[in-house]
CSV table of C-alpha atoms in Angstrom, one decimal:
chain,number,residue,atom,x,y,z
A,30,LEU,CA,0.0,0.0,0.0
A,31,ALA,CA,1.2,3.5,-0.8
A,32,LYS,CA,2.2,5.4,2.3
A,33,LYS,CA,-0.3,8.1,3.1
A,34,LYS,CA,1.4,11.5,2.6
A,35,LYS,CA,2.1,13.0,6.0
A,36,LYS,CA,0.3,16.3,6.4
A,37,PRO,CA,2.9,19.0,6.7
A,38,LYS,CA,3.3,20.5,10.2
A,39,LEU,CA,2.8,24.2,9.8
A,40,LEU,CA,2.2,25.4,13.4
A,41,ASN,CA,4.8,26.0,16.0
A,42,LYS,CA,3.9,26.0,19.8
A,43,PHE,CA,2.8,29.6,19.7
A,44,ASP,CA,0.7,29.3,16.6
A,45,LYS,CA,-1.2,26.4,18.1
A,46,THR,CA,-2.5,28.8,20.7
A,47,ILE,CA,-4.0,31.1,18.0
A,48,LYS,CA,-5.1,28.2,15.8
A,49,ALA,CA,-8.8,29.3,15.7
A,50,GLU,CA,-7.9,32.7,14.4
A,51,LEU,CA,-5.5,31.3,11.8
A,52,ASP,CA,-8.1,28.8,10.6
A,53,ALA,CA,-10.8,31.5,10.3
A,54,ALA,CA,-8.5,33.5,8.0
A,55,GLU,CA,-7.4,30.5,6.0
A,56,LYS,CA,-11.1,29.5,5.5
A,57,LEU,CA,-11.7,32.8,3.7
A,58,ARG,CA,-8.7,32.2,1.5
A,59,LYS,CA,-9.8,28.7,0.6
A,60,LYS,CA,-13.2,30.0,-0.3
A,61,GLY,CA,-11.6,32.4,-2.8
A,62,LYS,CA,-12.4,35.5,-0.7
A,63,VAL,CA,-8.9,36.8,-1.5
A,64,GLU,CA,-9.2,40.4,-0.4
A,65,GLU,CA,-10.9,39.5,2.9
A,66,ALA,CA,-8.4,36.8,3.6
A,67,LEU,CA,-5.5,39.2,3.0
A,68,ARG,CA,-7.0,41.7,5.4
A,69,ALA,CA,-7.5,39.0,8.1
A,70,PHE,CA,-3.9,37.7,7.8
A,71,GLU,CA,-2.5,41.3,7.8
A,72,ALA,CA,-4.4,41.9,11.1
A,73,LEU,CA,-2.9,38.7,12.5
A,74,VAL,CA,0.6,39.7,11.4
A,75,LYS,CA,0.2,43.0,13.1
A,76,GLN,CA,-1.1,41.5,16.3
A,77,TYR,CA,1.4,38.5,16.3
A,78,PRO,CA,4.5,39.7,14.4
A,79,GLN,CA,6.4,36.5,15.5
A,80,SER,CA,3.8,34.1,14.0
A,81,PRO,CA,5.2,32.2,11.1
A,82,ARG,CA,1.9,30.8,10.1
A,83,ALA,CA,0.2,34.2,10.0
A,84,ARG,CA,3.0,35.5,7.8
A,85,TYR,CA,2.8,32.5,5.5
A,86,GLY,CA,-1.0,33.1,5.2
A,87,LYS,CA,-0.4,36.7,4.3
A,88,ALA,CA,2.1,35.6,1.6
A,89,GLN,CA,-0.3,33.1,0.1
A,90,SER,CA,-3.1,35.7,0.1
A,91,GLU,CA,-0.9,38.2,-1.7
A,92,ASP,CA,0.1,35.4,-4.1
A,93,ASP,CA,-3.6,34.7,-4.8
A,94,LEU,CA,-4.4,38.3,-5.2
A,95,ALA,CA,-1.5,38.8,-7.6
A,96,GLU,CA,-3.0,36.1,-9.8
A,97,LYS,CA,-6.4,37.6,-9.6
A,98,MET,CA,-5.2,41.1,-10.5
A,99,ARG,CA,-2.5,39.9,-12.8
A,100,SER,CA,-0.2,42.2,-10.9
A,101,ASN,CA,3.6,41.6,-10.9
A,102,GLU,CA,4.0,44.2,-8.1
A,103,MET,CA,1.6,42.3,-5.9
A,104,LEU,CA,3.5,39.1,-6.7
A,105,GLN,CA,6.8,40.7,-5.7
A,106,GLN,CA,5.1,41.6,-2.4
A,107,ALA,CA,4.2,37.9,-2.0
A,108,ILE,CA,7.8,36.9,-2.7
A,109,ASN,CA,9.1,39.3,-0.1
A,110,THR,CA,6.6,38.0,2.5
A,111,TYR,CA,7.5,34.3,1.8
A,112,ASP,CA,11.1,35.4,2.5
A,113,GLU,CA,10.1,37.0,5.8
A,114,VAL,CA,8.5,33.8,7.0
A,115,VAL,CA,11.9,32.0,7.0
A,116,SER,CA,13.6,34.7,9.1
A,117,LEU,CA,11.2,34.4,12.1
A,118,PRO,CA,12.1,32.4,15.2
A,119,ASN,CA,11.0,28.7,15.6
A,120,VAL,CA,9.6,28.2,12.1
A,121,PRO,CA,8.6,24.5,11.6
A,122,SER,CA,10.8,23.0,8.9
A,123,ASP,CA,7.8,22.0,6.7
A,124,LEU,CA,6.7,25.7,6.6
A,125,ILE,CA,10.3,26.8,5.7
A,126,LYS,CA,10.2,24.3,2.8
A,127,LEU,CA,6.8,25.4,1.5
A,128,SER,CA,7.7,29.1,1.8
A,129,LEU,CA,11.1,28.9,0.0
A,130,LYS,CA,9.9,26.5,-2.7
A,131,ARG,CA,7.0,28.8,-3.6
A,132,GLU,CA,9.2,31.8,-3.4
A,133,ALA,CA,11.7,30.3,-5.9
A,134,ASP,CA,8.8,29.2,-8.2
A,135,ARG,CA,7.3,32.7,-8.2
A,136,GLN,CA,10.7,34.3,-8.8
A,137,GLN,CA,11.1,32.1,-11.9
A,138,PHE,CA,7.7,33.0,-13.0
A,139,LEU,CA,8.7,36.7,-13.0
A,140,GLY,CA,11.9,35.8,-14.9
A,141,ARG,CA,14.1,36.5,-11.8
A,142,MET,CA,16.3,33.5,-12.4
A,143,ARG,CA,19.3,34.6,-10.3
A,144,GLY,CA,17.0,35.4,-7.4
A,145,SER,CA,15.4,32.0,-7.6
A,146,LEU,CA,18.8,30.4,-7.6
A,147,ILE,CA,19.7,32.1,-4.3
A,148,THR,CA,16.4,30.8,-2.8
A,149,LEU,CA,17.0,27.3,-4.1
A,150,GLN,CA,20.6,27.3,-2.7
A,151,LYS,CA,19.2,28.3,0.7
A,152,LEU,CA,16.8,25.3,0.6
A,153,VAL,CA,19.7,23.0,-0.3
A,154,GLN,CA,21.8,24.4,2.5
A,155,LEU,CA,19.0,24.1,5.1
A,156,PHE,CA,18.0,20.5,4.0
A,157,PRO,CA,21.1,18.9,2.5
A,158,SER,CA,19.6,15.4,2.6
A,159,ASP,CA,16.5,16.3,0.6
A,160,THR,CA,17.4,15.5,-3.0
A,161,SER,CA,14.2,17.1,-4.4
A,162,PHE,CA,15.6,20.5,-3.5
A,163,LYS,CA,18.9,19.7,-5.3
A,164,ASN,CA,16.9,18.6,-8.3
A,165,ASP,CA,15.1,22.0,-8.3
A,166,LEU,CA,18.5,23.8,-7.9
A,167,GLY,CA,19.7,21.9,-11.0
A,168,VAL,CA,16.8,23.2,-13.0
A,169,GLY,CA,17.5,26.7,-11.7
A,170,TYR,CA,21.0,26.5,-13.2
A,171,LEU,CA,19.7,25.1,-16.5
A,172,LEU,CA,17.3,28.0,-16.7
A,173,ILE,CA,20.2,30.5,-16.7
A,174,GLY,CA,22.2,28.3,-19.1
A,175,ASP,CA,24.8,27.2,-16.5
A,176,ASN,CA,25.0,23.6,-17.5
A,177,SER,CA,28.3,22.9,-15.7
A,178,ASN,CA,26.9,23.7,-12.3
A,179,ALA,CA,23.6,21.9,-13.1
A,180,LYS,CA,25.7,18.9,-14.0
A,181,LYS,CA,27.6,19.0,-10.6
A,182,VAL,CA,24.2,19.1,-8.8
A,183,TYR,CA,22.8,16.1,-10.6
A,184,GLU,CA,26.0,14.1,-10.0
A,185,GLU,CA,25.6,14.8,-6.3
A,186,VAL,CA,21.9,13.7,-6.4
A,187,LEU,CA,22.8,10.5,-8.2
A,188,SER,CA,25.6,9.7,-5.7
A,189,LEU,CA,23.0,10.1,-2.9
A,190,ALA,CA,20.0,8.5,-4.8
A,191,PRO,CA,21.3,6.5,-7.7
A,192,ASN,CA,17.7,5.7,-8.9
A,193,ASP,CA,16.4,9.2,-8.9
A,194,GLY,CA,14.6,9.4,-12.3
A,195,PHE,CA,14.3,13.2,-12.3
A,196,ALA,CA,18.1,13.6,-11.8
A,197,LYS,CA,18.7,10.9,-14.5
A,198,VAL,CA,16.8,12.5,-17.3
A,199,HIS,CA,18.3,15.9,-16.5
A,200,TYR,CA,21.8,14.5,-16.3
A,201,GLY,CA,21.3,12.7,-19.6
A,202,PHE,CA,19.9,15.9,-21.2
A,203,ILE,CA,23.1,17.7,-20.1
A,204,LEU,CA,25.4,14.9,-21.5
A,205,LYS,CA,23.5,15.0,-24.8
A,206,ALA,CA,24.0,18.8,-24.9
A,207,GLU,CA,27.8,18.1,-24.5
A,208,ASN,CA,27.5,15.8,-27.5
A,209,LYS,CA,28.3,12.7,-25.3
A,210,ILE,CA,25.7,10.8,-27.3
A,211,ALA,CA,26.3,7.2,-26.2
A,212,GLU,CA,26.7,8.2,-22.5
A,213,SER,CA,23.5,10.2,-22.5
A,214,ILE,CA,21.3,7.2,-23.6
A,215,PRO,CA,21.1,5.1,-20.4
A,216,TYR,CA,20.4,8.2,-18.2
A,217,LEU,CA,17.6,9.5,-20.5
A,218,GLN,CA,16.1,6.0,-20.9
A,219,GLU,CA,16.2,4.9,-17.2
A,220,GLY,CA,14.9,8.3,-16.2
A,221,LEU,CA,11.9,8.1,-18.5
A,222,GLU,CA,11.3,4.4,-17.5
A,223,SER,CA,11.2,5.5,-13.8
A,224,GLY,CA,8.0,7.4,-14.4
A,225,ASP,CA,9.1,9.8,-11.6
A,226,PRO,CA,7.3,13.2,-11.5
A,227,GLY,CA,8.9,15.7,-13.8
A,228,THR,CA,10.3,13.1,-16.2
A,229,ASP,CA,7.4,12.9,-18.6
A,230,ASP,CA,8.5,15.8,-20.8
A,231,GLY,CA,8.6,15.9,-24.6
A,232,ARG,CA,12.2,17.2,-24.6
A,233,PHE,CA,13.5,14.0,-23.0
A,234,TYR,CA,11.7,11.7,-25.5
A,235,PHE,CA,13.0,14.0,-28.3
A,236,HIS,CA,16.6,13.8,-27.1
A,237,LEU,CA,16.6,10.1,-26.3
A,238,GLY,CA,15.2,9.3,-29.7
A,239,ASP,CA,17.7,11.6,-31.4
A,240,ALA,CA,20.7,10.0,-29.5
A,241,LEU,CA,19.5,6.5,-30.4
A,242,GLN,CA,19.2,7.5,-34.1
A,243,ARG,CA,22.7,8.9,-34.1
A,244,MET,CA,23.9,5.6,-32.7
A,245,GLY,CA,22.1,3.9,-35.6
A,246,ASP,CA,19.6,2.3,-33.1
A,247,LYS,CA,16.1,1.7,-34.5
A,248,GLU,CA,14.8,1.6,-30.9
A,249,ALA,CA,14.5,5.4,-31.4
A,250,TYR,CA,11.1,5.0,-33.0
A,251,LYS,CA,9.8,3.1,-30.0
A,252,TRP,CA,10.5,6.2,-27.9
A,253,TYR,CA,9.0,8.5,-30.5
A,254,GLU,CA,5.9,6.4,-30.5
A,255,LEU,CA,5.7,6.6,-26.7
A,256,GLY,CA,6.3,10.4,-26.8
A,257,TYR,CA,3.4,10.6,-29.3
A,258,GLN,CA,1.1,8.4,-27.1
A,259,ARG,CA,1.9,10.7,-24.1
A,260,GLY,CA,0.8,13.7,-26.1
A,261,HIS,CA,4.2,15.3,-26.6
A,262,PHE,CA,4.4,14.9,-30.4
A,263,ALA,CA,1.8,15.4,-33.1
A,264,SER,CA,2.9,12.1,-34.6
A,265,VAL,CA,5.9,9.7,-34.6
A,266,TRP,CA,7.3,11.7,-37.6
A,267,GLN,CA,6.2,15.2,-36.6
A,268,ARG,CA,8.1,16.0,-33.4
A,269,SER,CA,8.3,19.8,-33.1
A,270,LEU,CA,7.7,21.1,-29.6
A,271,TYR,CA,6.3,24.6,-30.3
A,272,ASN,CA,3.1,24.0,-32.0
A,273,VAL,CA,-0.3,25.4,-32.8
A,274,LYS,CA,-2.9,22.7,-32.6
A,275,GLY,CA,-5.0,21.7,-35.6
A,276,LEU,CA,-2.8,22.9,-38.5
A,277,LYS,CA,-2.8,20.7,-41.6
A,278,ALA,CA,0.1,18.3,-41.2
A,279,GLN,CA,1.8,16.6,-44.1
A,280,PRO,CA,5.5,16.2,-45.0
A,281,TRP,CA,5.5,17.4,-48.6
A,282,TRP,CA,3.4,20.3,-50.0
A,283,THR,CA,2.6,21.6,-53.5
A,284,ALA,CA,2.7,25.3,-54.3
A,285,ARG,CA,-1.1,25.3,-54.8
A,286,GLU,CA,-1.7,23.6,-51.4
A,287,THR,CA,0.2,26.4,-49.7
A,288,GLY,CA,-1.7,29.2,-51.5
A,289,TYR,CA,1.7,31.0,-51.9
A,290,THR,CA,1.7,30.5,-55.7
A,291,GLU,CA,2.9,34.1,-56.4
A,292,LEU,CA,6.0,33.6,-54.2
A,293,VAL,CA,6.8,30.3,-55.8
A,294,LYS,CA,6.4,31.7,-59.3
A,295,SER,CA,8.6,34.6,-58.5
A,296,LEU,CA,11.3,32.4,-57.0
A,297,GLU,CA,11.3,30.1,-60.0
A,298,LYS,CA,11.2,32.9,-62.6
A,299,ASN,CA,14.1,34.7,-61.0
A,300,TRP,CA,16.2,31.8,-59.9
A,301,LYS,CA,19.2,32.7,-62.0
A,302,LEU,CA,19.3,36.2,-60.5
A,303,ILE,CA,19.1,34.7,-57.0
A,304,ARG,CA,21.8,32.1,-57.9
A,305,ASP,CA,24.2,34.7,-59.5
A,306,GLU,CA,24.0,37.0,-56.5
A,307,GLY,CA,24.6,34.1,-54.2
A,308,LEU,CA,27.6,32.9,-56.2
A,309,ALA,CA,29.1,36.4,-56.2
A,310,VAL,CA,29.0,36.3,-52.4
A,311,MET,CA,30.6,32.9,-52.3
A,312,ASP,CA,33.4,34.1,-54.5
A,313,LYS,CA,34.1,37.5,-53.0
A,314,LYS,CA,32.9,37.4,-49.5
A,315,ARG,CA,33.2,33.8,-48.6
A,316,SER,CA,33.3,34.6,-44.9
A,317,LEU,CA,29.6,35.7,-45.0
A,318,PHE,CA,28.7,32.0,-45.2
A,319,LEU,CA,28.7,30.6,-41.6
A,320,PRO,CA,28.9,26.9,-40.7
A,321,GLU,CA,25.7,25.3,-39.5
A,322,ASP,CA,25.9,25.5,-35.7
A,323,GLU,CA,23.1,23.3,-34.4
A,324,ASN,CA,25.2,20.1,-34.3
A,325,LEU,CA,23.1,18.5,-37.0
A,326,ARG,CA,25.9,17.1,-39.1
A,327,GLU,CA,27.3,13.6,-38.8
A,328,LYS,CA,30.1,14.7,-41.2
A,329,GLY,CA,30.8,17.2,-43.9
A,330,ASP,CA,30.7,20.9,-44.7
A,331,TRP,CA,27.5,22.9,-44.6
A,332,SER,CA,27.3,26.7,-44.5
A,333,GLN,CA,24.6,29.3,-44.6
A,334,PHE,CA,24.2,33.0,-45.5
A,335,THR,CA,21.2,34.4,-43.8
A,336,LEU,CA,19.1,37.4,-45.1
A,337,TRP,CA,16.1,37.3,-42.7
A,338,GLN,CA,16.0,35.8,-39.3
A,339,GLN,CA,12.9,35.6,-37.1
A,340,GLY,CA,11.1,38.1,-39.3
A,341,ARG,CA,14.0,40.6,-39.1
A,342,LYS,CA,15.9,41.7,-42.2
A,343,ASN,CA,19.7,41.6,-42.0
A,344,GLU,CA,20.4,44.9,-43.7
A,345,ASN,CA,24.1,44.3,-44.0
A,346,ALA,CA,23.7,40.9,-45.7
A,347,CYS,CA,21.1,42.3,-48.1
A,348,LYS,CA,23.7,44.9,-49.3
A,349,SER,CA,25.6,41.9,-50.9
A,350,VAL,CA,22.5,40.5,-52.6
A,351,PRO,CA,20.3,43.6,-53.2
A,352,LYS,CA,18.1,42.2,-56.0
A,353,THR,CA,17.3,39.0,-54.2
A,354,CYS,CA,16.2,41.0,-51.1
A,355,ALA,CA,14.2,43.5,-53.2
A,356,LEU,CA,12.4,40.5,-54.8
A,357,LEU,CA,11.4,39.1,-51.4
A,358,GLU,CA,10.2,42.3,-49.9
A,359,ARG,CA,6.8,41.8,-51.7
A,360,PHE,CA,6.1,38.6,-49.7
A,361,PRO,CA,5.3,39.2,-46.0
A,362,GLU,CA,4.4,35.5,-45.6
A,363,ALA,CA,8.2,35.0,-45.8
A,364,THR,CA,9.9,38.2,-44.6
A,365,GLY,CA,7.4,38.4,-41.7
A,366,CYS,CA,7.7,34.8,-40.7
A,367,ARG,CA,9.1,35.2,-37.1
A,368,ARG,CA,9.4,31.4,-36.8
A,369,GLY,CA,11.8,31.0,-39.8
A,370,GLN,CA,14.6,32.3,-41.9
A,371,ILE,CA,15.5,33.2,-45.5
A,372,LYS,CA,19.0,32.1,-46.4
A,373,TYR,CA,21.4,30.6,-48.9
A,374,SER,CA,22.6,27.1,-48.0
A,375,ILE,CA,25.7,25.5,-49.4
A,376,MET,CA,26.6,21.9,-48.8
A,377,HIS,CA,29.8,20.3,-49.9
A,378,PRO,CA,30.3,16.6,-51.0
A,379,GLY,CA,30.6,14.0,-48.2
A,380,THR,CA,28.1,15.7,-46.0
A,381,HIS,CA,25.3,13.8,-44.1
A,382,VAL,CA,22.8,15.7,-41.9
A,383,TRP,CA,21.3,13.5,-39.2
A,384,PRO,CA,17.6,12.9,-39.1
A,385,HIS,CA,16.2,15.8,-37.2
A,386,THR,CA,13.0,17.8,-36.6
A,387,GLY,CA,12.5,21.6,-36.7
A,388,PRO,CA,11.2,23.4,-33.6
A,389,THR,CA,7.7,24.4,-34.8
A,390,ASN,CA,4.7,23.3,-37.0
A,391,CYS,CA,4.0,27.0,-37.7
A,392,ARG,CA,6.1,27.3,-40.8
A,393,LEU,CA,6.7,25.5,-44.2
A,394,ARG,CA,10.1,25.5,-45.8
A,395,MET,CA,10.8,26.2,-49.5
A,396,HIS,CA,14.0,25.0,-51.1
A,397,LEU,CA,14.8,26.6,-54.5
A,398,GLY,CA,17.5,24.7,-56.4
A,399,LEU,CA,20.4,27.0,-57.5
A,400,VAL,CA,23.4,24.8,-58.2
A,401,ILE,CA,22.5,21.1,-58.1
A,402,PRO,CA,24.9,18.3,-59.1
A,403,LYS,CA,23.5,15.7,-61.5
A,404,GLU,CA,23.3,13.0,-58.8
A,405,GLY,CA,24.2,12.2,-55.2
A,406,CYS,CA,22.1,14.8,-53.5
A,407,ARG,CA,18.8,14.0,-51.8
A,408,ILE,CA,16.5,14.9,-49.0
A,409,ARG,CA,14.1,12.6,-47.1
A,410,CYS,CA,11.1,14.0,-45.3
A,411,ALA,CA,9.2,11.5,-43.2
A,412,GLN,CA,9.2,8.4,-45.4
A,413,GLU,CA,9.7,10.0,-48.9
A,414,ASN,CA,13.0,10.9,-50.7
A,415,ARG,CA,13.1,13.8,-53.1
A,416,ALA,CA,15.9,15.5,-55.1
A,417,TRP,CA,16.4,19.2,-55.9
A,418,GLU,CA,16.2,20.6,-59.4
A,419,GLU,CA,17.8,23.9,-60.6
A,420,GLY,CA,15.1,26.6,-60.9
A,421,LYS,CA,12.5,24.5,-59.1
A,422,VAL,CA,11.0,24.9,-55.6
A,423,LEU,CA,10.5,21.9,-53.2
A,424,ILE,CA,8.2,22.6,-50.3
A,425,PHE,CA,8.2,20.5,-47.1
A,426,ASP,CA,7.1,20.8,-43.5
A,427,ASP,CA,10.3,20.7,-41.5
A,428,SER,CA,8.5,19.8,-38.2
A,429,PHE,CA,8.5,16.3,-39.7
A,430,GLU,CA,11.7,14.3,-39.4
A,431,HIS,CA,14.1,15.0,-42.3
A,432,GLU,CA,17.6,13.9,-43.4
A,433,VAL,CA,20.0,15.1,-46.1
A,434,TRP,CA,22.7,13.4,-48.1
A,435,GLN,CA,25.3,15.1,-50.2
A,436,ASP,CA,27.4,12.4,-52.0
A,437,ALA,CA,28.0,14.3,-55.3
A,438,GLU,CA,31.3,15.4,-56.9
A,439,THR,CA,30.7,19.1,-56.4
A,440,TYR,CA,28.9,21.5,-54.1
A,441,ARG,CA,25.1,22.0,-53.8
A,442,LEU,CA,23.6,25.5,-53.5
A,443,ILE,CA,20.0,26.1,-52.6
A,444,PHE,CA,17.9,29.1,-51.4
A,445,ILE,CA,15.8,28.5,-48.4
A,446,VAL,CA,12.6,30.5,-47.7
A,447,ASP,CA,10.5,29.8,-44.7
A,448,VAL,CA,6.8,30.9,-44.8
A,449,TRP,CA,4.1,31.0,-42.2
A,450,HIS,CA,1.9,27.9,-42.3
A,451,PRO,CA,-1.0,29.0,-44.5
A,452,GLU,CA,-3.7,28.1,-42.0
A,453,LEU,CA,-2.4,30.5,-39.3
A,454,THR,CA,-4.6,33.6,-38.9
A,455,ALA,CA,-3.4,37.1,-39.3
A,456,GLN,CA,-3.7,37.5,-35.5
A,457,GLN,CA,-1.5,34.4,-34.9
A,458,ARG,CA,1.1,35.7,-37.4
A,459,ARG,CA,1.2,39.0,-35.5
A,460,THR,CA,1.3,37.5,-32.0
A,461,LEU,CA,3.2,34.1,-32.0
A,462,PRO,CA,6.5,34.6,-30.2
A,463,ALA,CA,9.6,34.3,-32.5
A,464,ILE,CA,11.6,31.1,-32.7
């Protein structure tokens, strides 16, 4: 039988003597009478300044009111009050834990990542044997991009609790980010298999599958299938994590299906102009082409020259290819696509791009062939392979798994134009955050 969760002990000796008054105030809060509850707890704090439970009730009421009013100032007030609870004498340890945990959580909510780290460090110092606080501290470090300190924290947790699933998935996640692919697999896998709270997250299925694929292990699809069943992926093949529900989903698209026929016609009609400006940059200003930096290549040489990124024009880049940029200005579905890019992409022989998935289902990706070797270049999206043709546009949804091979004798140059998914409303195009 599962152990019944012990109720946290929130009252010290003194608070037991004013229990009736505390309960009356708490009853108001539980009933959603937020303003009344806050007034009641404020009166108790005034009357009994040393009462930790009254102070905690005040913090919770401020927290509730902040939510109701959507007020960051009120939330900051709650954060301060949670912090005051801990500095009072004779605070029961359960109350310290609840106060600091909520304080850290609310600090993160406000984007105060450094502040939350300090709060989490305090928890770890006060309760060194409680691994759940160490786990939270690890997440705190990850949120500010400090992977090396996060890694140390999870190593500590795993030395204390070798079967902690939460620590395992996060440790595996960090190893994978360090490109320690084979090492990351057992941690991600055992962490997910543990079913511990906080492990059932799409990113862990995503990275475990990706690691297995890179090791050539077909087990990857078992995990993708599971991630799909748990509701993290739209399908086994479509595994983007930043999605708008209900958008038409298919790997390959025709120009007519997208509705962007004018853009496609314009790209195909002007392909030589686009090609020639791109080639001139390759010859004269080769340094403008930057190597692909998302660690997607197994091997080879793949560089890009970006004109628009997240809906922002790179004015400097456009000086080198003015006609191409002028041509695109007429198509806001592309230049305004804050979840995509417009760029030249050059791939040299002997390059293989791992199977991978784009971040979002909100865009479609157009590839215009500019310099395409006779054979040896192909792209797979989901279960279908295609090849590029000079002067022709291929359209696919890069939220589906895709993979690229370049085994030709010479380089391949294409022009990539991301566009908003045609089913997104004008409102969504205006308001979706950039990726």
